[in-house]
Amino acid sequence: MRYITGLLLFCILLVLLGCAPQNRIILVPDPDGHVGKAEVATRAGTEVLDKEDAMTTVSSPSAKPTQVVKADPAFISKTFSEVLAVEPKPLVKFILYFEKGTTNLLPESVAQIDKILDVIKERNALNIAVEGNTDSSGSAALNDKLAADRADMVRDLLVSKGVNTDLISVYSYGQGNPLVPTPDNVSEPRNRRVEVIIH
């Protein structure tokens, strides 16, 4: 779910300045196309926005929100282009897989490193999360260490390729955050991974 915070602040600011008689609240899809749900409530009533570009209008805290209508995309673009232009880009996630019991990347994961570096550069990344994980084979203590070692290895690899170490946050989950849930002592290749999340 997402309100466009800047949009809401923009409308409220216009009301405070006396430039607009009402607030318009519009629900727009996330950059990936997902449409959430928002509830607009005043003392007089409530309206639910749950479709792309759904819009309601509120004139005062004591007035009921207007019936929901679909906002014209051209109106949204024209009126809120500056707000929409400064929206943060969605995060980008890469998953790197490892040989069993090691910090050795599988060949297909090695091939992703250049793509990761390209995205970091293109987006002028502000933060890069590196999250180490293991499958459930072996002891929890060994898996905790292995997950941390994998995350550290990926961080060091990125730094060796020119990424500023101050941008990287390292996390380790051991076997506690499986991509594919399994019972204990199960060798699951998809859980032997490091996730690189670029903001």
PDB file of C-alpha atoms in Angstrom:
ATOM      1  CA  MET A   1       0.000   0.000   0.000  1.00  0.00           C
ATOM      2  CA  ARG A   2       1.249   3.482  -0.739  1.00  0.00           C
ATOM      3  CA  TYR A   3      -0.021   6.994  -0.237  1.00  0.00           C
ATOM      4  CA  ILE A   4       1.871   9.562  -2.245  1.00  0.00           C
ATOM      5  CA  THR A   5       3.053  11.479   0.799  1.00  0.00           C
ATOM      6  CA  GLY A   6       4.337  14.386  -1.268  1.00  0.00           C
ATOM      7  CA  LEU A   7       0.994  14.595  -3.051  1.00  0.00           C
ATOM      8  CA  LEU A   8      -0.915  14.725   0.210  1.00  0.00           C
ATOM      9  CA  LEU A   9       1.387  17.371   1.622  1.00  0.00           C
ATOM     10  CA  PHE A  10       1.088  19.368  -1.606  1.00  0.00           C
ATOM     11  CA  CYS A  11      -2.708  19.396  -1.402  1.00  0.00           C
ATOM     12  CA  ILE A  12      -2.770  20.251   2.294  1.00  0.00           C
ATOM     13  CA  LEU A  13      -0.308  23.061   1.701  1.00  0.00           C
ATOM     14  CA  LEU A  14      -2.574  24.544  -0.972  1.00  0.00           C
ATOM     15  CA  VAL A  15      -5.497  24.480   1.447  1.00  0.00           C
ATOM     16  CA  LEU A  16      -3.474  26.181   4.173  1.00  0.00           C
ATOM     17  CA  LEU A  17      -2.401  28.870   1.729  1.00  0.00           C
ATOM     18  CA  GLY A  18      -6.000  29.388   0.629  1.00  0.00           C
ATOM     19  CA  CYS A  19      -5.199  28.387  -2.942  1.00  0.00           C
ATOM     20  CA  ALA A  20      -7.440  25.321  -3.042  1.00  0.00           C
ATOM     21  CA  PRO A  21     -10.870  24.665  -1.552  1.00  0.00           C
ATOM     22  CA  GLN A  22     -10.264  20.956  -0.947  1.00  0.00           C
ATOM     23  CA  ASN A  23      -7.813  18.115  -0.634  1.00  0.00           C
ATOM     24  CA  ARG A  24      -7.593  15.470  -3.340  1.00  0.00           C
ATOM     25  CA  ILE A  25      -6.292  12.082  -2.291  1.00  0.00           C
ATOM     26  CA  ILE A  26      -5.246   9.766  -5.126  1.00  0.00           C
ATOM     27  CA  LEU A  27      -4.003   6.179  -4.915  1.00  0.00           C
ATOM     28  CA  VAL A  28      -1.427   5.397  -7.590  1.00  0.00           C
ATOM     29  CA  PRO A  29       0.272   2.080  -8.295  1.00  0.00           C
ATOM     30  CA  ASP A  30       3.745   1.233  -7.072  1.00  0.00           C
ATOM     31  CA  PRO A  31       6.466   1.365  -9.740  1.00  0.00           C
ATOM     32  CA  ASP A  32       6.032  -2.400 -10.191  1.00  0.00           C
ATOM     33  CA  GLY A  33       2.320  -1.925 -10.937  1.00  0.00           C
ATOM     34  CA  HIS A  34       0.987  -3.170  -7.584  1.00  0.00           C
ATOM     35  CA  VAL A  35      -2.037  -1.248  -6.294  1.00  0.00           C
ATOM     36  CA  GLY A  36      -2.586  -1.265  -2.556  1.00  0.00           C
ATOM     37  CA  LYS A  37      -5.438   0.114  -0.501  1.00  0.00           C
ATOM     38  CA  ALA A  38      -5.973   3.340   1.440  1.00  0.00           C
ATOM     39  CA  GLU A  39      -8.755   4.521   3.724  1.00  0.00           C
ATOM     40  CA  VAL A  40      -9.627   8.207   3.886  1.00  0.00           C
ATOM     41  CA  ALA A  41     -11.608   9.080   7.009  1.00  0.00           C
ATOM     42  CA  THR A  42     -13.070  12.258   8.452  1.00  0.00           C
ATOM     43  CA  ARG A  43     -15.476  12.792  11.345  1.00  0.00           C
ATOM     44  CA  ALA A  44     -18.346  12.517   8.856  1.00  0.00           C
ATOM     45  CA  GLY A  45     -17.430   9.331   7.043  1.00  0.00           C
ATOM     46  CA  THR A  46     -14.953   7.113   5.229  1.00  0.00           C
ATOM     47  CA  GLU A  47     -14.065   6.227   1.653  1.00  0.00           C
ATOM     48  CA  VAL A  48     -11.779   3.377   0.561  1.00  0.00           C
ATOM     49  CA  LEU A  49      -9.349   3.729  -2.325  1.00  0.00           C
ATOM     50  CA  ASP A  50      -8.427   0.310  -3.719  1.00  0.00           C
ATOM     51  CA  LYS A  51      -8.097   0.768  -7.471  1.00  0.00           C
ATOM     52  CA  GLU A  52      -5.461   2.431  -9.626  1.00  0.00           C
ATOM     53  CA  ASP A  53      -5.854   6.231  -9.702  1.00  0.00           C
ATOM     54  CA  ALA A  54      -8.855   6.122  -7.349  1.00  0.00           C
ATOM     55  CA  MET A  55      -9.533   9.611  -6.014  1.00  0.00           C
ATOM     56  CA  THR A  56     -11.620  11.167  -3.283  1.00  0.00           C
ATOM     57  CA  THR A  57     -11.889  14.770  -2.189  1.00  0.00           C
ATOM     58  CA  VAL A  58     -12.115  16.173   1.341  1.00  0.00           C
ATOM     59  CA  SER A  59     -13.134  19.790   1.919  1.00  0.00           C
ATOM     60  CA  SER A  60     -12.844  19.841   5.736  1.00  0.00           C
ATOM     61  CA  PRO A  61     -12.412  17.511   8.725  1.00  0.00           C
ATOM     62  CA  SER A  62     -16.165  17.640   9.325  1.00  0.00           C
ATOM     63  CA  ALA A  63     -17.168  16.858   5.730  1.00  0.00           C
ATOM     64  CA  LYS A  64     -17.552  13.351   4.368  1.00  0.00           C
ATOM     65  CA  PRO A  65     -15.041  12.416   1.663  1.00  0.00           C
ATOM     66  CA  THR A  66     -16.612  12.498  -1.780  1.00  0.00           C
ATOM     67  CA  GLN A  67     -17.536   9.313  -3.603  1.00  0.00           C
ATOM     68  CA  VAL A  68     -14.493   7.648  -5.111  1.00  0.00           C
ATOM     69  CA  VAL A  69     -13.894   8.314  -8.809  1.00  0.00           C
ATOM     70  CA  LYS A  70     -11.058   7.468 -11.183  1.00  0.00           C
ATOM     71  CA  ALA A  71      -8.685  10.388 -11.617  1.00  0.00           C
ATOM     72  CA  ASP A  72      -7.685  11.256 -15.157  1.00  0.00           C
ATOM     73  CA  PRO A  73      -4.052  10.139 -15.707  1.00  0.00           C
ATOM     74  CA  ALA A  74      -3.398  13.386 -17.599  1.00  0.00           C
ATOM     75  CA  PHE A  75      -4.594  15.348 -14.544  1.00  0.00           C
ATOM     76  CA  ILE A  76      -2.298  13.340 -12.261  1.00  0.00           C
ATOM     77  CA  SER A  77       0.665  13.830 -14.560  1.00  0.00           C
ATOM     78  CA  LYS A  78       0.083  17.554 -15.053  1.00  0.00           C
ATOM     79  CA  THR A  79      -0.770  18.406 -11.456  1.00  0.00           C
ATOM     80  CA  PHE A  80       1.732  16.239  -9.627  1.00  0.00           C
ATOM     81  CA  SER A  81       4.598  15.766 -12.084  1.00  0.00           C
ATOM     82  CA  GLU A  82       7.124  17.387  -9.730  1.00  0.00           C
ATOM     83  CA  VAL A  83       6.070  15.186  -6.810  1.00  0.00           C
ATOM     84  CA  LEU A  84       6.122  12.023  -8.927  1.00  0.00           C
ATOM     85  CA  ALA A  85       9.545  12.944 -10.328  1.00  0.00           C
ATOM     86  CA  VAL A  86      11.181  12.810  -6.887  1.00  0.00           C
ATOM     87  CA  GLU A  87       9.709   9.488  -5.824  1.00  0.00           C
ATOM     88  CA  PRO A  88      12.443   7.060  -4.805  1.00  0.00           C
ATOM     89  CA  LYS A  89      13.171   4.284  -7.243  1.00  0.00           C
ATOM     90  CA  PRO A  90      12.114   0.814  -6.155  1.00  0.00           C
ATOM     91  CA  LEU A  91      14.842  -1.350  -4.685  1.00  0.00           C
ATOM     92  CA  VAL A  92      16.629  -3.876  -6.871  1.00  0.00           C
ATOM     93  CA  LYS A  93      17.479  -7.313  -5.485  1.00  0.00           C
ATOM     94  CA  PHE A  94      20.001  -9.866  -6.699  1.00  0.00           C
ATOM     95  CA  ILE A  95      20.378 -13.365  -5.281  1.00  0.00           C
ATOM     96  CA  LEU A  96      23.808 -14.975  -5.397  1.00  0.00           C
ATOM     97  CA  TYR A  97      24.094 -18.724  -4.796  1.00  0.00           C
ATOM     98  CA  PHE A  98      26.957 -20.719  -3.272  1.00  0.00           C
ATOM     99  CA  GLU A  99      28.524 -24.146  -3.376  1.00  0.00           C
ATOM    100  CA  LYS A 100      27.483 -26.273  -0.419  1.00  0.00           C
ATOM    101  CA  GLY A 101      29.332 -25.478   2.795  1.00  0.00           C
ATOM    102  CA  THR A 102      31.578 -22.836   1.194  1.00  0.00           C
ATOM    103  CA  THR A 103      31.905 -19.162   0.334  1.00  0.00           C
ATOM    104  CA  ASN A 104      32.439 -20.057  -3.334  1.00  0.00           C
ATOM    105  CA  LEU A 105      29.907 -18.477  -5.658  1.00  0.00           C
ATOM    106  CA  LEU A 106      28.322 -20.652  -8.317  1.00  0.00           C
ATOM    107  CA  PRO A 107      29.388 -19.644 -11.867  1.00  0.00           C
ATOM    108  CA  GLU A 108      25.979 -18.173 -12.743  1.00  0.00           C
ATOM    109  CA  SER A 109      26.200 -15.976  -9.645  1.00  0.00           C
ATOM    110  CA  VAL A 110      29.721 -14.817 -10.492  1.00  0.00           C
ATOM    111  CA  ALA A 111      28.258 -13.651 -13.801  1.00  0.00           C
ATOM    112  CA  GLN A 112      25.816 -11.381 -11.930  1.00  0.00           C
ATOM    113  CA  ILE A 113      28.507  -9.299 -10.218  1.00  0.00           C
ATOM    114  CA  ASP A 114      28.939  -6.969 -13.201  1.00  0.00           C
ATOM    115  CA  LYS A 115      25.154  -6.466 -13.342  1.00  0.00           C
ATOM    116  CA  ILE A 116      25.125  -5.585  -9.647  1.00  0.00           C
ATOM    117  CA  LEU A 117      27.915  -3.054 -10.173  1.00  0.00           C
ATOM    118  CA  ASP A 118      26.062  -1.531 -13.141  1.00  0.00           C
ATOM    119  CA  VAL A 119      22.880  -1.061 -11.102  1.00  0.00           C
ATOM    120  CA  ILE A 120      24.801   0.471  -8.180  1.00  0.00           C
ATOM    121  CA  LYS A 121      26.380   2.975 -10.567  1.00  0.00           C
ATOM    122  CA  GLU A 122      23.245   3.735 -12.622  1.00  0.00           C
ATOM    123  CA  ARG A 123      21.099   4.355  -9.552  1.00  0.00           C
ATOM    124  CA  ASN A 124      23.800   6.225  -7.646  1.00  0.00           C
ATOM    125  CA  ALA A 125      22.940   3.852  -4.796  1.00  0.00           C
ATOM    126  CA  LEU A 126      22.475   5.274  -1.314  1.00  0.00           C
ATOM    127  CA  ASN A 127      22.507   1.949   0.528  1.00  0.00           C
ATOM    128  CA  ILE A 128      23.357  -1.625  -0.347  1.00  0.00           C
ATOM    129  CA  ALA A 129      22.214  -4.408   1.978  1.00  0.00           C
ATOM    130  CA  VAL A 130      24.184  -7.660   1.790  1.00  0.00           C
ATOM    131  CA  GLU A 131      22.359 -10.513   3.569  1.00  0.00           C
ATOM    132  CA  GLY A 132      23.997 -13.888   4.150  1.00  0.00           C
ATOM    133  CA  ASN A 133      22.002 -17.135   4.426  1.00  0.00           C
ATOM    134  CA  THR A 134      22.512 -20.905   4.521  1.00  0.00           C
ATOM    135  CA  ASP A 135      20.433 -24.023   4.183  1.00  0.00           C
ATOM    136  CA  SER A 136      19.604 -26.067   7.287  1.00  0.00           C
ATOM    137  CA  SER A 137      22.211 -28.799   6.845  1.00  0.00           C
ATOM    138  CA  GLY A 138      24.794 -28.785   9.631  1.00  0.00           C
ATOM    139  CA  SER A 139      24.637 -27.114  13.019  1.00  0.00           C
ATOM    140  CA  ALA A 140      23.050 -23.747  13.617  1.00  0.00           C
ATOM    141  CA  ALA A 141      26.358 -22.389  14.948  1.00  0.00           C
ATOM    142  CA  LEU A 142      28.265 -23.403  11.828  1.00  0.00           C
ATOM    143  CA  ASN A 143      25.533 -21.991   9.633  1.00  0.00           C
ATOM    144  CA  ASP A 144      25.608 -18.683  11.500  1.00  0.00           C
ATOM    145  CA  LYS A 145      29.336 -18.400  10.796  1.00  0.00           C
ATOM    146  CA  LEU A 146      28.995 -19.534   7.186  1.00  0.00           C
ATOM    147  CA  ALA A 147      26.218 -17.031   6.455  1.00  0.00           C
ATOM    148  CA  ALA A 148      28.313 -14.210   7.935  1.00  0.00           C
ATOM    149  CA  ASP A 149      31.363 -15.337   5.950  1.00  0.00           C
ATOM    150  CA  ARG A 150      29.337 -15.369   2.730  1.00  0.00           C
ATOM    151  CA  ALA A 151      27.980 -11.877   3.347  1.00  0.00           C
ATOM    152  CA  ASP A 152      31.461 -10.586   4.225  1.00  0.00           C
ATOM    153  CA  MET A 153      32.878 -12.166   1.073  1.00  0.00           C
ATOM    154  CA  VAL A 154      30.302 -10.452  -1.146  1.00  0.00           C
ATOM    155  CA  ARG A 155      30.867  -7.121   0.593  1.00  0.00           C
ATOM    156  CA  ASP A 156      34.615  -7.443   0.130  1.00  0.00           C
ATOM    157  CA  LEU A 157      34.149  -8.381  -3.518  1.00  0.00           C
ATOM    158  CA  LEU A 158      31.997  -5.303  -4.160  1.00  0.00           C
ATOM    159  CA  VAL A 159      34.495  -3.064  -2.356  1.00  0.00           C
ATOM    160  CA  SER A 160      37.346  -4.547  -4.412  1.00  0.00           C
ATOM    161  CA  LYS A 161      35.386  -3.517  -7.519  1.00  0.00           C
ATOM    162  CA  GLY A 162      35.165   0.101  -6.365  1.00  0.00           C
ATOM    163  CA  VAL A 163      31.973   0.238  -4.303  1.00  0.00           C
ATOM    164  CA  ASN A 164      32.242   2.578  -1.308  1.00  0.00           C
ATOM    165  CA  THR A 165      32.294   0.411   1.818  1.00  0.00           C
ATOM    166  CA  ASP A 166      30.278   3.053   3.704  1.00  0.00           C
ATOM    167  CA  LEU A 167      27.275   2.311   1.464  1.00  0.00           C
ATOM    168  CA  ILE A 168      27.189  -1.381   2.396  1.00  0.00           C
ATOM    169  CA  SER A 169      25.317  -2.829   5.369  1.00  0.00           C
ATOM    170  CA  VAL A 170      25.996  -6.494   6.120  1.00  0.00           C
ATOM    171  CA  TYR A 171      23.467  -8.840   7.747  1.00  0.00           C
ATOM    172  CA  SER A 172      23.635 -12.520   8.509  1.00  0.00           C
ATOM    173  CA  TYR A 173      20.666 -14.812   9.118  1.00  0.00           C
ATOM    174  CA  GLY A 174      22.281 -18.252   9.205  1.00  0.00           C
ATOM    175  CA  GLN A 175      19.636 -20.844   8.446  1.00  0.00           C
ATOM    176  CA  GLY A 176      16.887 -18.686   9.988  1.00  0.00           C
ATOM    177  CA  ASN A 177      15.657 -16.968   6.812  1.00  0.00           C
ATOM    178  CA  PRO A 178      15.161 -19.699   4.211  1.00  0.00           C
ATOM    179  CA  LEU A 179      13.989 -18.831   0.736  1.00  0.00           C
ATOM    180  CA  VAL A 180      12.547 -22.350   0.613  1.00  0.00           C
ATOM    181  CA  PRO A 181      11.378 -23.546   4.056  1.00  0.00           C
ATOM    182  CA  THR A 182      12.684 -27.014   4.909  1.00  0.00           C
ATOM    183  CA  PRO A 183      13.025 -29.243   7.959  1.00  0.00           C
ATOM    184  CA  ASP A 184      16.367 -29.259   9.790  1.00  0.00           C
ATOM    185  CA  ASN A 185      19.373 -30.904   8.136  1.00  0.00           C
ATOM    186  CA  VAL A 186      18.074 -30.500   4.587  1.00  0.00           C
ATOM    187  CA  SER A 187      20.485 -29.500   1.842  1.00  0.00           C
ATOM    188  CA  GLU A 188      18.565 -26.942  -0.221  1.00  0.00           C
ATOM    189  CA  PRO A 189      20.665 -25.110  -2.858  1.00  0.00           C
ATOM    190  CA  ARG A 190      18.262 -22.140  -3.080  1.00  0.00           C
ATOM    191  CA  ASN A 191      18.826 -21.354   0.596  1.00  0.00           C
ATOM    192  CA  ARG A 192      22.626 -21.167   0.200  1.00  0.00           C
ATOM    193  CA  ARG A 193      22.623 -17.544  -0.849  1.00  0.00           C
ATOM    194  CA  VAL A 194      23.478 -13.910  -0.333  1.00  0.00           C
ATOM    195  CA  GLU A 195      20.872 -11.332  -1.242  1.00  0.00           C
ATOM    196  CA  VAL A 196      22.171  -7.970  -2.457  1.00  0.00           C
ATOM    197  CA  ILE A 197      19.500  -5.288  -2.106  1.00  0.00           C
ATOM    198  CA  ILE A 198      20.230  -1.956  -3.736  1.00  0.00           C
ATOM    199  CA  HIS A 199      18.383   1.186  -2.624  1.00  0.00           C
TER     200      HIS A 199
END
